[in-house]
Amino acid sequence: MKTIVLLLIYLLPFVVYAQNDGSDMLSGTGVLYSRVGYNSNAQKRIILRDSLSRFSDSTTFTMKDAQGRLCYSGALDEWGKKWSINWWIADFTELEASGDFTFELIQDSTTILNRTIKVQPNILWKATWRTVALDQLKGRIDLRNQNLKKYGPEYAQGGGWQDCGSYLREVNSHATMIVGLLDVLEFAADRITAAEKQELVAQIVLGLDYIAFCQDKAEELGRGAGAILHEWPRHTNVITGDVAKGALCFARAGHLLQSLQKDKAEEYKLRAIRSFDWLQREGPIHHPGGTDFNGVVQPNDGYEPKVYGAPQGATRPDEWKTRDIVMMMWTAMELSKSGQSKYKALATNYADLLMKRQIDIRYSEGRFYGHFKAFDSTPFTEKAWEHHHMGFDAGSTFPHYLIPLIQMIDLWSDHQDIEKWKECVQSFAYGYLLPACSNNPFKLLPMGYFEGEGLLNFSGLWHGMNGAYGSAAALALELFNFTGDQRFKEIATGNLQWIAGLNAGVPENGQYESKSMIYGVGEEYVGSWTKIAGTICNGFEADGQFAIEQPRSSTDGPFVFTDEGWITHAGGWLSAISRWKME
């Protein structure tokens, strides 16, 4: 791997490749492509960037095999300008062969650059799954044990994984990673060996047992049977989203582990019911600390209004967050699979609550509709990524996650509300997801729509949202299967390939170079704090990491690269690649 020159920011232990104002991103060209490789059965694109209109209408490209034979040729298409950068696309999807190819860009009959491109069947799965899942988690167990030596034995109580660049073992992070591991078990178990399956199940149990530990600790501390602490030992508050995601993981494991570890499966099912019933009684619960929008550790820091696009000083509503409604619906559906029939009615009730929040075409935000309000009583819509700090938004992942509703359509095809569920999914797919992801050259899921600013991708992030891109790819694959529309598979490809290297690029030697954001995977990859192979870093944003500025279209763009790693990103990645149809 080439040496990457890093720009270190004083007093902040993360790495960036540009100034916060984005000025450095407006110069230099870049040839951007997947450093992991391209799946043979997916859209295959190389994207070029520059601040100038450098390429003429006559610019073409060729793909040649290892013997120098021409395999494909085409014209370079000008996508247009986005984030003050001009973008061009070389699409070679029609190339059906596999192997290592030389991409040549030709202008005025002269080859002006070339790159080596890898195309293989199932390469995103084969090159990443074990490293991202099993190997990474072993490294995070070692890191957790190092914290035990550094801070004391309580930092390893309950087990689990160190989830990011610090000492934290947040429940929300564990839950998102467990969802990814469970997706591998449910959708891709036939692709792995018996020994790998045994390792996979062991990691699932290890993660679930940590959440169980936090559930037991919450009861010991008087929070009630079924509550789950945010993190042990430092952050013992209770957050609705943590409990909901914990209940979901317990519920899914309750039936997916039945034939593998029956005793554990039965324990987890009971824990799922306990947490779900606690939420039914106690929710929505907010982290104490103030009467501002959500109440965080420092209640006047103003994070939440910025994250949501709410006006400064807005009072938080005492209502369920939309993404928590989705979790409750999902958990109830999963419990119904374990023979808990009463939860079928509860799942459909939560589906009703969700659909009431959907943006009707008559009240579109700009040209977008079909997405959802964040709360009943607020006009602003849910954002794809709301995670920050230790407040109510901690772990607000799973962007617009309609996967459980799609599964309910298949599971309960004779239900009286089936047509309403289908209409809800269709409206979201074609009113929001497809046009929103088509609004940028990479087909990335945007952060969301902000009143007066429009659709934003990077401005206003607490840190990069690579976890959202993995989850968006999983959702897009479900929508591809639901609609048969190839464009949703292209969205899945774009969001996955952004992580694999087909992204905005990092500056190196006066140009912008593609880098895989999976540490240790790909021909060239960027670093991570922990140097654990398989770590997917936070990625690109507009502002400095762990600092939220007001979301604005004028500052929106992939101007800052951040390398702190978080297992949430890996969970989303695994959810997507496990759903990819193998060749």
Coordinates of C-alpha atoms in Angstrom, one line a residue:
M1 CA 0.0 0.0 0.0
K2 CA 1.3 3.5 -0.8
T3 CA 2.3 5.7 2.0
I4 CA -0.5 8.1 2.8
V5 CA 0.6 11.5 4.1
L6 CA -1.8 12.5 6.9
L7 CA -2.8 15.9 8.1
L8 CA -3.1 15.7 11.8
I9 CA -5.4 18.1 13.6
Y10 CA -4.0 19.4 16.9
L11 CA -5.6 18.0 20.0
L12 CA -8.1 15.8 18.0
P13 CA -7.1 12.2 17.6
F14 CA -8.5 11.8 14.1
V15 CA -7.2 12.2 10.6
V16 CA -8.6 14.4 7.9
Y17 CA -7.5 15.0 4.3
A18 CA -8.9 18.4 3.8
Q19 CA -9.6 21.7 5.5
N20 CA -13.1 22.1 6.9
D21 CA -14.1 24.8 4.4
G22 CA -13.6 22.3 1.6
S23 CA -11.3 24.6 -0.4
D24 CA -8.7 21.9 -0.9
M25 CA -11.3 19.7 -2.5
L26 CA -11.8 22.1 -5.3
S27 CA -8.5 21.5 -7.1
G28 CA -6.9 18.6 -8.7
T29 CA -8.3 15.7 -10.7
G30 CA -9.2 12.3 -9.4
V31 CA -9.8 8.9 -11.0
L32 CA -12.1 7.1 -8.6
Y33 CA -12.8 3.4 -8.6
S34 CA -13.4 0.4 -6.3
R35 CA -10.2 -0.6 -4.6
V36 CA -11.8 -3.9 -3.4
G37 CA -13.2 -4.7 -6.9
Y38 CA -16.4 -5.0 -8.8
N39 CA -19.0 -7.7 -8.5
S40 CA -19.5 -9.2 -12.0
N41 CA -23.3 -9.0 -11.7
A42 CA -23.5 -5.3 -10.7
Q43 CA -23.2 -1.9 -12.2
K44 CA -19.6 -1.1 -12.8
R45 CA -18.4 2.5 -13.0
I46 CA -15.3 4.6 -12.8
I47 CA -15.9 8.3 -11.8
L48 CA -13.6 11.2 -12.6
R49 CA -13.6 14.5 -10.7
D50 CA -12.1 17.9 -11.3
S51 CA -12.9 21.6 -10.6
L52 CA -12.4 22.4 -14.3
S53 CA -14.3 21.2 -17.3
R54 CA -11.2 19.2 -18.3
F55 CA -12.6 16.5 -20.5
S56 CA -14.0 17.1 -24.0
D57 CA -17.1 15.5 -25.6
S58 CA -14.7 13.3 -27.5
T59 CA -13.1 11.7 -24.5
T60 CA -13.5 7.9 -24.5
F61 CA -12.2 5.0 -22.5
T62 CA -11.2 1.4 -23.1
M63 CA -11.0 -1.7 -21.0
K64 CA -8.2 -4.2 -21.9
D65 CA -7.4 -7.6 -20.4
A66 CA -4.1 -8.8 -19.1
Q67 CA -3.0 -9.7 -22.6
G68 CA -3.8 -6.2 -23.9
R69 CA -6.9 -7.3 -25.9
L70 CA -9.7 -4.8 -26.1
C71 CA -12.7 -6.0 -24.1
Y72 CA -14.8 -2.9 -23.9
S73 CA -14.9 0.7 -25.1
G74 CA -17.3 3.6 -24.4
A75 CA -17.8 7.3 -24.2
L76 CA -17.1 9.3 -21.0
D77 CA -20.4 10.8 -19.8
E78 CA -20.5 14.2 -18.1
W79 CA -22.7 13.8 -15.0
G80 CA -22.5 17.5 -14.0
K81 CA -21.5 19.6 -11.0
K82 CA -22.2 18.6 -7.4
W83 CA -20.5 20.0 -4.3
S84 CA -18.6 22.5 -6.5
I85 CA -16.9 19.5 -8.3
N86 CA -17.4 18.4 -11.9
W87 CA -18.0 14.7 -12.3
W88 CA -17.7 12.3 -15.3
I89 CA -18.7 8.7 -15.5
A90 CA -17.2 5.8 -17.4
D91 CA -19.8 3.0 -17.2
F92 CA -18.6 -0.5 -18.2
T93 CA -21.5 -2.5 -16.7
E94 CA -21.8 -4.4 -20.0
L95 CA -18.4 -5.9 -19.6
E96 CA -19.3 -9.5 -18.7
A97 CA -15.8 -11.0 -18.4
S98 CA -13.9 -11.3 -15.1
G99 CA -10.3 -10.6 -14.4
D100 CA -7.9 -7.7 -14.0
F101 CA -8.4 -5.0 -16.7
T102 CA -6.6 -1.9 -17.7
F103 CA -8.8 1.2 -17.8
E104 CA -7.4 3.7 -20.3
L105 CA -8.8 7.2 -20.8
I106 CA -8.3 8.5 -24.3
Q107 CA -8.5 12.2 -25.4
D108 CA -7.6 13.4 -28.8
S109 CA -6.3 9.9 -29.7
T110 CA -3.9 10.0 -26.8
T111 CA -4.1 7.8 -23.6
I112 CA -4.0 10.3 -20.8
L113 CA -4.2 7.9 -17.9
N114 CA -4.7 4.3 -17.0
R115 CA -5.6 2.2 -13.9
T116 CA -5.9 -1.5 -13.1
I117 CA -9.5 -2.6 -12.4
K118 CA -10.5 -5.9 -10.8
V119 CA -13.8 -7.6 -11.7
Q120 CA -14.7 -10.9 -10.1
P121 CA -17.9 -12.8 -9.2
N122 CA -19.0 -12.1 -5.6
I123 CA -15.8 -10.1 -4.8
L124 CA -17.3 -7.8 -2.3
W125 CA -18.5 -10.8 -0.3
K126 CA -15.4 -12.9 -0.7
A127 CA -12.9 -10.2 0.0
T128 CA -14.5 -8.7 3.0
W129 CA -17.0 -10.8 5.0
R130 CA -14.7 -12.8 7.2
T131 CA -12.3 -9.9 7.9
V132 CA -15.1 -7.4 8.6
A133 CA -17.1 -9.9 10.8
L134 CA -14.9 -12.5 12.5
D135 CA -11.4 -11.1 12.4
Q136 CA -12.3 -7.6 13.3
L137 CA -14.4 -8.7 16.3
K138 CA -11.5 -10.8 17.6
G139 CA -9.4 -7.7 17.5
R140 CA -12.0 -5.8 19.4
I141 CA -12.1 -8.4 22.1
D142 CA -8.4 -7.9 22.5
L143 CA -8.8 -4.2 22.6
R144 CA -11.5 -4.5 25.3
N145 CA -9.2 -6.6 27.4
Q146 CA -6.5 -4.0 27.0
N147 CA -8.9 -1.5 28.5
L148 CA -9.4 -3.9 31.4
K149 CA -5.7 -3.6 32.1
K150 CA -5.7 0.2 31.6
Y151 CA -8.8 1.2 33.4
G152 CA -9.8 -1.7 35.7
P153 CA -11.8 -4.9 35.6
E154 CA -15.2 -3.2 35.2
Y155 CA -14.3 -2.2 31.7
A156 CA -14.5 -5.8 30.6
Q157 CA -17.5 -6.9 32.8
G158 CA -20.2 -8.4 30.6
G159 CA -17.9 -9.1 27.7
G160 CA -18.8 -7.6 24.3
W161 CA -16.5 -5.7 22.0
Q162 CA -14.8 -2.3 22.2
D163 CA -16.9 -0.7 19.6
C164 CA -15.0 2.4 18.4
G165 CA -11.8 4.3 18.9
S166 CA -12.3 4.8 22.6
Y167 CA -13.2 2.6 25.6
L168 CA -16.9 2.5 24.7
R169 CA -19.1 -0.6 24.5
E170 CA -22.4 1.0 23.6
V171 CA -25.5 -1.2 23.3
N172 CA -26.6 0.5 20.1
S173 CA -23.3 -0.3 18.4
H174 CA -23.5 -3.9 19.5
A175 CA -27.0 -4.2 18.3
T176 CA -26.3 -2.9 14.8
M177 CA -23.3 -5.2 14.5
I178 CA -25.4 -8.2 15.8
V179 CA -28.1 -7.4 13.2
G180 CA -25.4 -7.7 10.5
L181 CA -24.1 -10.9 11.9
L182 CA -27.6 -12.3 12.1
D183 CA -28.2 -11.3 8.5
V184 CA -25.1 -13.4 7.5
L185 CA -26.6 -16.3 9.5
E186 CA -30.0 -15.9 7.9
F187 CA -29.2 -15.1 4.3
A188 CA -25.6 -16.4 3.7
A189 CA -25.1 -19.4 5.9
D190 CA -24.7 -21.6 2.8
R191 CA -21.6 -19.6 1.8
I192 CA -19.5 -20.2 4.8
T193 CA -17.8 -23.3 6.3
A194 CA -19.0 -25.2 9.3
A195 CA -16.1 -23.8 11.3
E196 CA -16.9 -20.2 10.2
K197 CA -20.5 -20.7 11.1
Q198 CA -19.5 -21.9 14.6
E199 CA -17.3 -18.7 14.9
L200 CA -20.2 -16.6 13.7
V201 CA -22.6 -18.0 16.2
A202 CA -20.0 -17.6 19.0
Q203 CA -19.6 -13.9 18.2
I204 CA -23.4 -13.4 18.0
V205 CA -23.8 -14.9 21.5
L206 CA -20.9 -12.9 22.9
G207 CA -22.5 -9.6 21.7
L208 CA -26.0 -10.6 22.9
D209 CA -24.6 -11.6 26.3
Y210 CA -23.2 -8.1 26.7
I211 CA -26.6 -6.6 26.0
A212 CA -28.1 -9.1 28.4
F213 CA -25.6 -8.0 31.0
C214 CA -26.7 -4.4 30.5
Q215 CA -30.3 -5.5 30.8
D216 CA -29.6 -7.2 34.1
K217 CA -27.6 -4.2 35.3
A218 CA -30.5 -1.8 34.5
E219 CA -32.8 -3.9 36.7
E220 CA -30.3 -3.9 39.5
L221 CA -30.1 -0.1 39.3
G222 CA -33.9 0.2 39.6
R223 CA -34.6 1.0 36.0
G224 CA -37.1 -1.8 35.7
A225 CA -37.2 -5.3 34.3
G226 CA -36.5 -5.1 30.6
A227 CA -34.7 -1.7 30.5
I228 CA -31.2 -1.8 29.0
L229 CA -28.3 0.5 30.0
H230 CA -26.6 2.5 27.2
E231 CA -23.1 1.3 28.1
W232 CA -21.2 -0.1 31.1
P233 CA -19.6 1.2 33.2
R234 CA -19.6 4.9 32.4
H235 CA -22.9 5.7 30.7
T236 CA -25.7 4.0 32.6
N237 CA -28.5 6.1 31.2
V238 CA -31.4 4.4 29.4
I239 CA -32.2 5.4 25.8
T240 CA -35.3 4.2 24.0
G241 CA -33.4 3.3 20.8
D242 CA -31.0 1.1 22.7
V243 CA -33.8 -0.9 24.4
A244 CA -35.6 -1.2 21.1
K245 CA -32.6 -2.4 19.2
G246 CA -31.6 -4.7 22.0
A247 CA -35.1 -6.2 22.0
L248 CA -34.9 -6.7 18.3
C249 CA -31.6 -8.6 18.5
F250 CA -32.9 -10.8 21.3
A251 CA -36.1 -11.5 19.2
R252 CA -34.2 -12.4 16.0
A253 CA -31.8 -14.6 17.9
G254 CA -34.7 -16.3 19.6
H255 CA -35.7 -18.1 16.4
L256 CA -32.4 -18.0 14.3
L257 CA -30.5 -19.8 17.0
Q258 CA -33.2 -22.4 17.9
S259 CA -31.4 -25.2 16.0
L260 CA -27.9 -24.1 17.0
Q261 CA -28.1 -23.1 20.7
K262 CA -31.6 -23.8 21.9
D263 CA -31.0 -22.8 25.5
K264 CA -29.6 -19.4 24.5
A265 CA -32.4 -19.0 22.0
E266 CA -35.0 -19.5 24.6
E267 CA -33.2 -17.1 27.0
Y268 CA -33.0 -14.4 24.3
K269 CA -36.7 -14.8 23.4
L270 CA -37.7 -14.1 27.0
R271 CA -35.3 -11.1 27.2
A272 CA -36.8 -9.8 24.0
I273 CA -40.3 -10.0 25.5
R274 CA -39.1 -8.3 28.7
S275 CA -37.6 -5.4 26.9
F276 CA -40.5 -5.0 24.4
D277 CA -43.0 -5.1 27.2
W278 CA -41.0 -2.5 29.2
L279 CA -41.0 -0.2 26.2
Q280 CA -44.8 -0.7 25.8
R281 CA -45.2 0.5 29.4
E282 CA -42.5 3.1 29.7
G283 CA -41.8 4.4 26.3
P284 CA -41.0 6.8 24.8
I285 CA -38.3 7.5 27.3
H286 CA -35.8 10.3 26.9
H287 CA -32.3 10.6 28.4
P288 CA -32.6 13.1 31.3
G289 CA -30.6 16.2 31.2
G290 CA -32.7 19.1 30.0
T291 CA -35.8 20.4 28.3
D292 CA -34.2 21.2 24.9
F293 CA -35.0 19.2 21.9
N294 CA -33.8 15.8 23.2
G295 CA -31.9 16.5 26.4
V296 CA -28.3 15.4 26.2
V297 CA -25.4 15.4 28.6
Q298 CA -24.8 19.1 28.0
P299 CA -28.4 20.2 27.4
N300 CA -27.6 23.6 25.8
D301 CA -25.1 22.4 23.2
G302 CA -27.7 22.7 20.5
Y303 CA -26.9 19.5 18.7
E304 CA -30.4 18.2 18.1
P305 CA -31.9 21.1 16.3
K306 CA -29.0 21.1 13.9
V307 CA -29.2 17.3 13.4
Y308 CA -33.0 17.4 12.7
G309 CA -33.3 20.8 11.0
A310 CA -35.5 21.9 13.8
P311 CA -35.4 25.6 14.9
Q312 CA -33.0 26.5 17.6
G313 CA -34.7 26.2 21.0
A314 CA -37.3 23.7 19.9
T315 CA -38.8 21.7 22.7
R316 CA -38.6 17.9 22.2
P317 CA -41.9 16.2 21.8
D318 CA -42.9 13.4 24.2
E319 CA -43.4 11.0 21.3
W320 CA -41.9 8.0 19.7
K321 CA -39.2 8.6 17.2
T322 CA -40.1 7.2 13.9
R323 CA -37.0 4.9 13.7
D324 CA -38.0 3.5 17.2
I325 CA -41.5 2.8 15.8
V326 CA -39.8 0.8 13.1
M327 CA -37.7 -1.1 15.6
M328 CA -40.9 -1.9 17.6
M329 CA -42.7 -3.1 14.5
W330 CA -39.6 -5.2 13.6
T331 CA -39.3 -6.7 17.0
A332 CA -43.0 -7.6 17.2
M333 CA -42.8 -9.3 13.8
E334 CA -39.7 -11.3 14.9
L335 CA -41.4 -12.4 18.1
S336 CA -44.4 -13.6 16.1
K337 CA -42.0 -16.0 14.3
S338 CA -41.1 -17.5 17.6
G339 CA -44.7 -18.5 18.3
Q340 CA -45.7 -15.3 20.1
S341 CA -48.9 -14.8 18.0
K342 CA -50.1 -11.8 20.0
Y343 CA -47.2 -9.8 18.6
K344 CA -48.5 -10.0 15.1
A345 CA -51.3 -7.6 16.0
L346 CA -48.7 -5.3 17.7
A347 CA -46.5 -5.3 14.6
T348 CA -49.4 -4.2 12.5
N349 CA -50.4 -1.5 15.0
Y350 CA -46.9 -0.1 14.8
A351 CA -47.1 -0.2 11.0
D352 CA -50.2 1.9 11.3
L353 CA -48.3 4.5 13.4
L354 CA -45.5 4.5 10.9
M355 CA -47.7 5.0 7.8
K356 CA -49.5 8.0 9.5
R357 CA -46.1 9.8 9.5
Q358 CA -45.4 9.3 5.8
I359 CA -45.1 12.4 3.7
D360 CA -48.0 12.6 1.2
I361 CA -47.2 13.7 -2.3
R362 CA -49.5 16.7 -1.7
Y363 CA -47.1 17.9 1.0
S364 CA -43.8 17.1 -0.7
E365 CA -40.5 18.5 0.5
G366 CA -39.2 20.0 -2.6
R367 CA -39.9 17.2 -5.1
F368 CA -39.5 14.4 -2.5
Y369 CA -42.3 12.5 -0.7
G370 CA -42.8 9.0 0.7
H371 CA -40.3 9.5 3.5
F372 CA -41.4 10.1 7.1
K373 CA -41.8 12.8 9.7
A374 CA -39.4 12.4 12.7
F375 CA -42.3 12.8 15.1
D376 CA -46.1 13.2 14.9
S377 CA -46.2 16.9 16.0
T378 CA -43.2 18.2 14.2
P379 CA -43.1 19.3 10.5
F380 CA -39.5 18.2 9.8
T381 CA -38.6 14.8 8.5
E382 CA -36.5 12.0 9.8
K383 CA -32.8 12.1 8.8
A384 CA -30.8 9.1 7.7
W385 CA -28.2 9.6 10.4
E386 CA -28.8 11.3 13.8
H387 CA -26.1 9.7 15.9
H388 CA -24.0 11.9 18.2
H389 CA -22.7 12.2 21.7
M390 CA -24.6 10.3 24.5
G391 CA -28.0 11.8 24.2
F392 CA -31.3 10.5 22.9
D393 CA -29.9 10.3 19.3
A394 CA -27.0 8.1 20.2
G395 CA -27.1 5.1 17.8
S396 CA -29.9 6.6 15.7
T397 CA -28.9 4.3 12.8
F398 CA -31.0 2.1 10.4
P399 CA -31.9 4.8 7.9
H400 CA -35.6 4.8 6.7
Y401 CA -35.5 1.1 7.4
L402 CA -38.6 -0.4 5.8
I403 CA -37.1 -3.9 5.6
P404 CA -39.5 -5.2 8.3
L405 CA -42.5 -3.8 6.5
I406 CA -41.3 -5.4 3.3
Q407 CA -40.9 -8.7 5.2
M408 CA -44.4 -8.4 6.7
I409 CA -45.8 -8.1 3.2
D410 CA -44.3 -11.4 2.3
L411 CA -45.0 -13.0 5.7
W412 CA -48.6 -12.0 6.0
S413 CA -49.7 -11.7 2.4
D414 CA -53.4 -12.2 3.3
H415 CA -53.5 -9.4 5.9
Q416 CA -56.3 -6.9 5.4
D417 CA -53.7 -4.0 5.3
I418 CA -51.5 -5.6 2.7
E419 CA -52.3 -3.1 0.0
K420 CA -51.6 -0.1 2.4
W421 CA -48.3 -1.7 3.2
K422 CA -47.4 -2.1 -0.4
E423 CA -48.4 1.5 -1.2
C424 CA -46.3 2.8 1.7
V425 CA -43.2 0.9 0.4
Q426 CA -43.8 2.0 -3.2
S427 CA -44.3 5.6 -2.2
F428 CA -41.0 5.7 -0.3
A429 CA -39.1 3.8 -3.0
Y430 CA -40.2 6.1 -5.9
G431 CA -41.1 9.3 -4.1
Y432 CA -37.9 9.5 -2.0
L433 CA -35.2 6.9 -2.2
L434 CA -34.8 6.7 -6.0
P435 CA -34.9 10.5 -6.7
A436 CA -32.9 11.4 -3.6
C437 CA -30.1 8.9 -4.4
S438 CA -30.1 10.1 -8.0
N439 CA -29.3 13.6 -6.8
N440 CA -25.6 12.8 -6.6
P441 CA -23.2 10.9 -9.0
F442 CA -22.5 8.1 -6.5
K443 CA -26.1 7.2 -5.8
L444 CA -25.5 7.8 -2.1
L445 CA -28.3 7.9 0.4
P446 CA -28.5 11.6 1.5
M447 CA -28.6 12.6 5.2
G448 CA -32.0 14.2 4.5
Y449 CA -34.0 17.1 3.5
F450 CA -33.6 20.4 5.4
E451 CA -36.1 23.2 5.1
G452 CA -34.6 26.1 3.2
E453 CA -31.5 24.2 2.3
G454 CA -32.8 21.2 0.4
L455 CA -31.3 17.7 0.2
L456 CA -28.0 17.4 2.1
N457 CA -25.4 14.6 2.2
F458 CA -22.6 15.6 4.5
S459 CA -23.3 19.0 6.2
G460 CA -24.4 18.6 9.8
L461 CA -22.9 15.2 10.5
W462 CA -21.5 14.4 13.9
H463 CA -19.2 12.2 12.0
G464 CA -19.2 10.3 8.7
M465 CA -22.1 8.0 8.0
N466 CA -20.6 4.9 6.4
G467 CA -22.9 2.7 8.5
A468 CA -25.9 4.4 6.8
Y469 CA -24.6 3.5 3.4
G470 CA -24.3 -0.2 4.2
S471 CA -27.8 -0.2 5.6
A472 CA -29.1 1.8 2.6
A473 CA -27.6 -0.9 0.3
A474 CA -29.4 -3.6 2.3
L475 CA -32.7 -1.7 2.0
A476 CA -32.2 -1.0 -1.7
L477 CA -31.6 -4.7 -2.3
E478 CA -34.9 -5.5 -0.5
L479 CA -36.6 -2.9 -2.7
F480 CA -35.0 -4.4 -5.8
N481 CA -36.5 -7.8 -4.9
F482 CA -39.8 -6.1 -4.1
T483 CA -40.1 -4.0 -7.3
G484 CA -37.9 -5.8 -9.8
D485 CA -36.5 -2.4 -10.7
Q486 CA -32.8 -2.6 -11.5
R487 CA -32.3 1.0 -10.4
F488 CA -32.5 0.0 -6.7
K489 CA -29.7 -2.6 -7.3
E490 CA -27.7 0.3 -8.7
I491 CA -28.3 2.3 -5.5
A492 CA -27.1 -0.7 -3.5
T493 CA -24.0 -0.9 -5.6
G494 CA -23.2 2.8 -5.3
N495 CA -23.5 2.8 -1.5
L496 CA -21.4 -0.3 -1.1
Q497 CA -18.8 0.9 -3.6
W498 CA -18.4 4.2 -1.9
I499 CA -17.0 2.3 1.1
A500 CA -15.0 0.0 -1.2
G501 CA -13.2 2.9 -2.8
L502 CA -15.4 4.5 -5.4
N503 CA -15.8 7.6 -3.4
A504 CA -14.7 11.3 -3.5
G505 CA -11.0 10.3 -3.0
V506 CA -8.3 11.6 -0.6
P507 CA -5.6 14.1 -1.7
E508 CA -2.3 12.5 -2.5
N509 CA 0.5 14.0 -4.6
G510 CA -1.7 16.7 -6.0
Q511 CA -4.5 14.4 -7.0
Y512 CA -7.5 12.7 -5.4
E513 CA -6.9 9.0 -5.0
S514 CA -9.5 6.2 -4.4
K515 CA -9.1 4.4 -1.1
S516 CA -11.0 1.5 0.4
M517 CA -12.5 2.6 3.7
I518 CA -12.2 -1.0 5.1
Y519 CA -8.9 -1.2 6.9
G520 CA -6.7 -4.0 5.6
V521 CA -9.0 -4.7 2.7
G522 CA -8.4 -3.6 -0.9
E523 CA -5.4 -2.7 -3.0
E524 CA -5.1 0.6 -1.2
Y525 CA -7.0 1.5 2.0
V526 CA -7.1 4.3 4.6
G527 CA -6.1 4.0 8.2
S528 CA -8.1 3.6 11.3
W529 CA -7.4 4.6 14.9
T530 CA -7.3 1.0 16.1
K531 CA -5.5 -0.6 13.1
I532 CA -7.8 -3.5 13.4
A533 CA -8.3 -5.3 10.0
G534 CA -11.9 -5.2 8.9
T535 CA -12.7 -1.8 10.6
I536 CA -14.9 0.5 8.4
C537 CA -14.1 4.1 9.3
N538 CA -16.5 7.0 9.7
G539 CA -15.7 8.4 6.3
F540 CA -16.5 11.7 4.6
E541 CA -18.3 14.7 6.0
A542 CA -18.4 18.5 5.6
D543 CA -17.4 19.5 9.1
G544 CA -14.8 18.3 11.6
Q545 CA -15.4 15.0 13.3
F546 CA -17.4 15.2 16.5
A547 CA -18.4 18.8 15.8
I548 CA -21.7 19.7 14.3
E549 CA -22.2 22.9 12.3
Q550 CA -25.5 24.1 11.1
P551 CA -26.5 22.1 8.0
R552 CA -26.3 24.3 4.9
S553 CA -26.2 23.6 1.2
S554 CA -23.4 26.1 0.9
T555 CA -21.1 23.9 3.0
D556 CA -22.4 20.5 1.9
G557 CA -19.8 18.2 0.3
P558 CA -17.3 15.3 1.1
F559 CA -14.7 17.9 2.3
V560 CA -13.3 16.1 5.4
F561 CA -12.3 12.5 5.7
T562 CA -12.4 11.0 9.2
D563 CA -10.8 7.7 10.2
E564 CA -12.3 6.8 13.6
G565 CA -13.8 3.3 13.2
W566 CA -17.1 2.1 14.6
I567 CA -18.6 -1.4 14.5
T568 CA -22.0 0.1 13.4
H569 CA -20.5 0.6 9.9
A570 CA -19.5 -3.0 9.8
G571 CA -23.0 -4.1 10.7
G572 CA -24.5 -2.2 7.8
W573 CA -22.0 -3.6 5.4
L574 CA -22.7 -7.2 6.5
S575 CA -26.4 -6.7 6.2
A576 CA -26.0 -5.6 2.5
I577 CA -23.4 -8.1 1.3
S578 CA -25.2 -11.0 2.9
R579 CA -28.3 -10.1 0.8
W580 CA -26.4 -9.8 -2.5
K581 CA -27.5 -12.5 -4.9
M582 CA -24.5 -14.7 -5.6
E583 CA -23.3 -15.7 -9.1

